[in-house]
Coordinates of C-alpha atoms in Angstrom, one line a residue:
M14 CA 97.3 16.7 126.4
R15 CA 99.5 19.6 127.7
P16 CA 101.0 21.8 125.0
D17 CA 104.8 21.1 124.8
T18 CA 106.0 23.4 121.9
P19 CA 105.9 27.2 121.5
A20 CA 103.4 26.8 118.6
A21 CA 101.1 24.6 120.8
H22 CA 101.2 27.1 123.6
T23 CA 100.3 30.0 121.2
T24 CA 97.4 27.9 119.9
E25 CA 96.2 27.2 123.4
A26 CA 96.4 30.9 124.3
E27 CA 94.3 31.9 121.3
R28 CA 91.7 29.2 122.2
L29 CA 91.5 30.5 125.8
L30 CA 91.0 34.1 124.5
R31 CA 88.2 32.9 122.2
T32 CA 86.6 31.1 125.2
A33 CA 86.9 34.4 127.2
D34 CA 84.9 36.1 124.5
Q35 CA 82.2 33.5 124.8
Y36 CA 82.2 33.6 128.7
P37 CA 82.9 37.2 129.8
G38 CA 82.1 36.3 133.4
D39 CA 85.2 34.1 133.3
R40 CA 87.4 36.6 131.4
E41 CA 90.0 37.2 134.2
P42 CA 91.1 33.6 134.8
L43 CA 91.0 32.7 131.1
Y44 CA 93.2 35.8 130.3
L45 CA 95.6 34.8 133.0
Q46 CA 96.0 31.3 131.7
A47 CA 96.4 32.7 128.1
A48 CA 99.1 35.0 129.4
A49 CA 100.9 32.0 131.0
H50 CA 100.8 30.1 127.7
R51 CA 102.2 33.2 125.9
E52 CA 105.1 33.3 128.4
L53 CA 105.8 29.6 127.7
A54 CA 105.7 30.2 124.0
G55 CA 108.3 32.9 124.4
D56 CA 105.9 35.8 123.6
R57 CA 106.6 37.8 126.8
P58 CA 105.4 41.1 125.3
G59 CA 102.2 39.5 124.3
A60 CA 101.7 38.2 127.9
T61 CA 102.4 41.7 129.3
A62 CA 99.7 43.0 126.9
L63 CA 97.2 40.6 128.4
Y64 CA 98.1 41.6 132.0
D65 CA 97.8 45.3 131.0
T66 CA 94.3 44.6 129.5
L67 CA 93.1 43.1 132.7
L68 CA 94.6 45.8 134.9
A69 CA 93.0 48.5 132.7
G70 CA 89.6 47.2 134.0
E71 CA 88.5 46.3 137.5
P72 CA 90.1 42.9 138.1
A73 CA 89.1 40.7 141.0
D74 CA 92.8 40.0 141.9
P75 CA 94.9 43.0 140.8
H76 CA 97.8 42.1 143.1
L77 CA 98.2 38.6 141.6
I78 CA 98.1 40.1 138.1
R79 CA 100.7 42.7 139.0
A80 CA 103.0 40.0 140.6
L81 CA 102.7 37.9 137.5
K82 CA 103.4 40.9 135.2
A83 CA 106.5 41.7 137.2
A84 CA 107.8 38.1 137.0
N85 CA 107.3 38.2 133.2
L86 CA 108.8 41.7 132.7
W87 CA 112.0 40.8 134.5
E88 CA 112.5 37.8 132.2
Y89 CA 112.8 40.0 129.1
G90 CA 114.9 42.9 130.3
H91 CA 112.5 45.2 132.2
E92 CA 114.1 44.8 135.6
A93 CA 113.5 48.4 136.8
E94 CA 109.8 48.2 136.0
A95 CA 109.5 44.8 137.6
R96 CA 111.2 46.0 140.8
A97 CA 108.8 48.9 141.0
I98 CA 105.8 46.7 140.6
I99 CA 107.0 44.3 143.2
D100 CA 107.6 47.2 145.6
G101 CA 104.0 48.3 144.9
V102 CA 102.6 44.8 145.6
R103 CA 104.5 44.7 148.9
Q104 CA 103.3 48.2 149.9
A105 CA 99.7 47.1 149.1
K106 CA 99.9 44.2 151.6
P107 CA 97.6 41.8 149.8
S108 CA 95.7 39.4 152.0
D109 CA 96.4 36.4 149.7
A110 CA 99.6 34.4 149.8
A111 CA 100.0 34.0 146.0
P112 CA 101.1 37.6 145.1
W113 CA 103.6 37.6 147.9
Q114 CA 105.1 34.3 146.9
I115 CA 105.3 35.1 143.2
A116 CA 107.0 38.4 143.9
A117 CA 109.4 36.8 146.4
E118 CA 110.3 33.9 144.0
T119 CA 110.8 36.4 141.2
L120 CA 113.4 38.1 143.4
E121 CA 114.9 34.7 144.3
A122 CA 115.2 33.7 140.7
H123 CA 117.3 36.8 140.1
D124 CA 119.6 36.2 143.1
E125 CA 117.9 38.9 145.2
L126 CA 117.8 36.6 148.2
E127 CA 117.7 39.2 151.0
A128 CA 114.8 41.1 149.3
A129 CA 113.0 37.8 148.8
E130 CA 113.4 36.8 152.5
S131 CA 112.2 40.3 153.5
A132 CA 109.1 40.1 151.4
L133 CA 108.2 36.6 152.7
T134 CA 108.7 37.8 156.3
D135 CA 106.4 40.7 155.7
A136 CA 103.9 38.2 154.2
A137 CA 104.2 35.9 157.2
T138 CA 103.7 38.7 159.6
L139 CA 100.4 39.6 157.8
L140 CA 99.0 36.2 157.0
V141 CA 100.3 33.6 159.5
T142 CA 98.0 32.9 162.4
P143 CA 98.1 30.4 165.3
D144 CA 95.3 28.4 163.7
D145 CA 95.5 25.8 160.9
L146 CA 97.0 27.5 157.8
P147 CA 95.6 27.3 154.2
H148 CA 97.9 25.4 151.8
A149 CA 98.9 28.6 150.1
T150 CA 100.2 30.1 153.4
Q151 CA 102.0 26.9 154.3
S152 CA 103.7 27.1 150.9
L153 CA 104.7 30.7 151.7
L154 CA 106.4 29.5 154.9
T155 CA 108.2 26.7 153.0
A156 CA 109.6 29.2 150.5
R157 CA 110.7 31.4 153.3
H158 CA 112.4 28.5 155.0
R159 CA 114.3 27.6 151.7
I160 CA 115.5 31.2 151.2
R161 CA 116.6 31.6 154.8
R162 CA 118.5 28.3 154.6
M163 CA 120.4 29.7 151.5
L164 CA 121.2 32.9 153.4
A165 CA 122.5 30.7 156.3
L166 CA 120.1 32.4 158.7
P167 CA 119.3 30.7 162.0
H168 CA 115.9 29.0 162.4
D169 CA 113.1 31.2 163.9
D170 CA 109.6 30.3 165.0
W171 CA 108.2 30.4 161.5
D172 CA 111.0 28.1 160.2
T173 CA 110.1 25.7 163.0
R174 CA 106.5 25.8 162.0
A175 CA 107.4 25.2 158.4
D176 CA 109.3 22.1 159.5
R177 CA 106.4 20.8 161.5
L178 CA 103.9 21.4 158.6
H179 CA 106.1 19.6 156.1
T180 CA 104.9 16.1 155.4
G181 CA 107.5 14.8 153.0
T182 CA 109.8 12.0 153.8
V183 CA 112.9 14.3 153.5
G184 CA 113.0 17.0 156.1
L185 CA 113.1 20.7 155.0
D186 CA 116.6 21.3 156.3
E187 CA 117.9 18.5 154.1
L188 CA 115.7 19.5 151.2
H189 CA 116.8 23.1 151.4
D190 CA 120.5 22.4 152.1
P191 CA 122.3 25.2 150.2
K192 CA 125.1 22.8 149.5
R193 CA 122.8 21.3 146.8
L194 CA 123.1 24.6 145.0
W195 CA 126.5 25.9 145.9
S196 CA 128.6 22.7 146.4
L197 CA 128.5 19.0 145.6
G198 CA 131.5 18.2 147.8
S199 CA 133.3 17.7 144.5
S200 CA 136.1 19.6 142.7
D201 CA 134.7 18.7 139.3
P202 CA 133.3 21.8 137.7
A203 CA 131.1 19.8 135.4
E204 CA 129.3 18.1 138.3
L205 CA 128.8 21.5 139.9
Q206 CA 127.3 22.9 136.7
A207 CA 125.1 19.9 136.3
E208 CA 123.6 20.4 139.8
I209 CA 123.1 24.1 139.2
T210 CA 121.3 23.4 136.0
R211 CA 119.1 20.8 137.6
L212 CA 118.1 23.1 140.5
R213 CA 117.4 26.0 138.1
S214 CA 115.1 23.6 136.1
E215 CA 113.3 22.6 139.3
L216 CA 112.8 26.3 140.3
G217 CA 111.6 27.2 136.8
T218 CA 109.1 24.3 136.8
Y219 CA 107.8 25.3 140.3
R220 CA 107.4 29.0 139.4
T221 CA 105.6 28.1 136.2
A222 CA 103.2 25.9 138.1
L223 CA 102.7 28.6 140.8
S224 CA 102.0 31.2 138.1
R225 CA 99.0 29.3 136.9
P226 CA 95.9 31.1 137.9
F227 CA 94.0 27.8 138.4
P228 CA 94.8 24.6 140.1
V229 CA 95.9 21.2 138.7
A230 CA 92.4 19.8 139.1
V231 CA 90.7 16.4 139.4
L232 CA 87.1 15.8 138.3
H233 CA 84.4 14.9 140.9
W234 CA 80.9 13.7 140.1
L235 CA 78.3 13.7 142.8
E236 CA 76.6 10.3 143.0
P237 CA 73.3 11.3 141.3
E238 CA 75.3 12.9 138.5
L239 CA 77.5 9.9 138.1
D240 CA 74.5 7.6 137.9
E241 CA 72.9 9.8 135.2
L242 CA 76.2 9.9 133.3
L243 CA 76.7 6.1 133.3
A244 CA 73.0 5.5 132.4
A245 CA 73.4 7.7 129.4
Y246 CA 76.9 6.7 128.4
P247 CA 77.7 3.2 129.7
E248 CA 81.0 3.3 127.7
L249 CA 82.4 5.3 130.6
E250 CA 81.9 2.6 133.2
A251 CA 85.5 1.6 132.8
E252 CA 86.5 5.0 134.1
Y253 CA 84.0 4.9 137.0
P254 CA 83.4 1.3 138.2
T255 CA 81.7 2.4 141.4
Y256 CA 81.0 5.7 143.1
R257 CA 83.1 4.7 146.1
A258 CA 86.0 3.9 143.9
H259 CA 85.6 7.2 142.2
L260 CA 85.9 9.1 145.5
T261 CA 88.9 6.9 146.6
D262 CA 90.6 7.6 143.2
I263 CA 90.2 11.4 143.7
E264 CA 91.8 11.5 147.1
A265 CA 94.6 9.1 146.1
S266 CA 95.4 11.0 142.9
L267 CA 95.6 14.3 144.8
R268 CA 97.8 12.9 147.5
E269 CA 100.1 11.5 144.9
L270 CA 100.3 14.8 143.1
A271 CA 101.0 16.6 146.4
A272 CA 103.7 14.1 147.4
A273 CA 105.4 14.8 144.0
G274 CA 105.4 18.5 144.9
T275 CA 102.7 19.7 142.6
P276 CA 101.2 23.0 143.9
N277 CA 97.7 24.5 143.4
L278 CA 95.7 21.3 143.5
G279 CA 91.9 21.5 143.3
I280 CA 88.7 19.6 142.6
V281 CA 86.1 20.6 140.0
R282 CA 82.5 19.3 140.3
A283 CA 81.0 18.0 137.1
T284 CA 77.4 17.9 135.9
V285 CA 76.0 15.9 133.0
P286 CA 74.5 18.9 131.1
S287 CA 77.7 20.8 131.4
Y288 CA 79.7 17.8 130.2
E289 CA 77.3 17.3 127.2
A290 CA 77.6 20.9 126.2
F291 CA 81.4 20.7 126.4
A292 CA 81.4 17.6 124.2
A293 CA 79.2 19.4 121.6
S294 CA 81.6 22.3 121.6
E295 CA 84.4 19.9 120.9
S296 CA 82.4 18.2 118.1
T297 CA 82.6 14.8 119.8
T298 CA 80.5 12.4 121.8
P299 CA 80.3 12.5 125.7
S300 CA 81.1 8.7 125.6
N301 CA 84.6 9.6 124.6
A302 CA 86.7 9.0 127.7
D303 CA 89.6 11.1 126.3
L304 CA 87.3 14.1 126.6
L305 CA 87.2 14.0 130.4
P306 CA 90.7 15.5 131.1
Q307 CA 89.9 18.3 128.6
Y308 CA 86.6 19.0 130.4
T309 CA 88.4 19.1 133.8
T310 CA 91.0 21.5 132.6
T311 CA 88.4 23.8 131.0
L312 CA 86.3 23.9 134.2
A313 CA 89.5 24.7 136.2
A314 CA 90.4 27.5 133.7
R315 CA 87.0 29.0 134.3
A316 CA 87.7 29.3 138.1
R317 CA 85.4 26.3 138.9
A318 CA 87.9 24.5 141.1
T319 CA 87.8 24.2 144.9
P320 CA 91.3 24.2 146.5
W321 CA 92.5 20.9 147.9
P322 CA 93.1 19.8 150.6
P323 CA 90.5 21.4 152.9
L324 CA 91.5 22.1 156.5
R325 CA 90.9 19.1 158.7
D326 CA 87.9 20.8 160.5
E327 CA 86.3 22.0 157.2
E328 CA 83.6 20.0 155.4
C329 CA 85.0 17.2 153.2
W330 CA 85.1 17.9 149.4
C331 CA 83.1 14.7 148.7
G332 CA 79.8 16.2 149.9
S333 CA 79.3 13.7 152.7
G334 CA 78.7 16.5 155.3
R335 CA 81.5 15.2 157.5
I336 CA 84.6 17.2 158.3
Y337 CA 87.6 16.4 156.1
G338 CA 89.7 15.0 159.0
E339 CA 87.1 12.4 159.8
C340 CA 86.3 11.6 156.1
H341 CA 88.7 11.5 153.2
G342 CA 91.3 13.4 155.1
G343 CA 91.7 10.6 157.7
T344 CA 95.0 8.7 157.7
S345 CA 93.3 5.6 156.4
A346 CA 91.6 7.5 153.5

């Protein structure tokens, strides 16, 4: 169950820090998740302390950490420092989309739309290629489209590409219509305020999800592992009636999450020994189906997730050896 109170977020942060002590090889993603929970608990100085601890070492992704730190600092009155960090991230020209997007959306959240558009244009210049784009880079183009729409800038080639890549039933131009933010076509101030509040809530939810250093993940058992699991714990057969149904449920769940706008989706691969060890650490039995979501989240927090979806010409996540576009990525999957 997700924490939903400041106290619960604080407790979860402490649990993640204890886990980091037990698994030093996973320290960075666990610290980042703990920092996110501290932010959600309202302990922003505590989150900054965790970011600083990571940056004092040799982190694998320093640009991501700095972007997250800047977003956090700005929220509790350290605007000048946050701006300086964002400028540093931009000058470093990271090769991953996430630091760029976090920095740009921090600027957007504080009404710095021109600076946000400039940052995303720099990122697109560096990262966008004529080939198929990773999901994170597509998301960057979508964010740029939204901000340019709010600035009333004319479409350029990257906006057109963002339109083409968008798979939702509502087109990006309508979805990013600035009238949703600035006007309801009504003279009632209460209606206008309600729309602004709703949009700010949407933006806050999206930025919180983006700041997570690991994906929203779904659990995948390879067929031999699933057979071993069900032989040892037949109580779980209700969760996994057949291997084929298991694979179908994974793809369907991820597509449903993607259609709802959930970013950072991934798949974590399970093994029976790992699951049994996790159950022992939680002082419960592996036959307890309620343990499966916790196990999934823990694997994802330890950077065990593979991003979903793969590109259409990449190998499918299911392990069949076929490319994704001809396997679970097909239109009939």
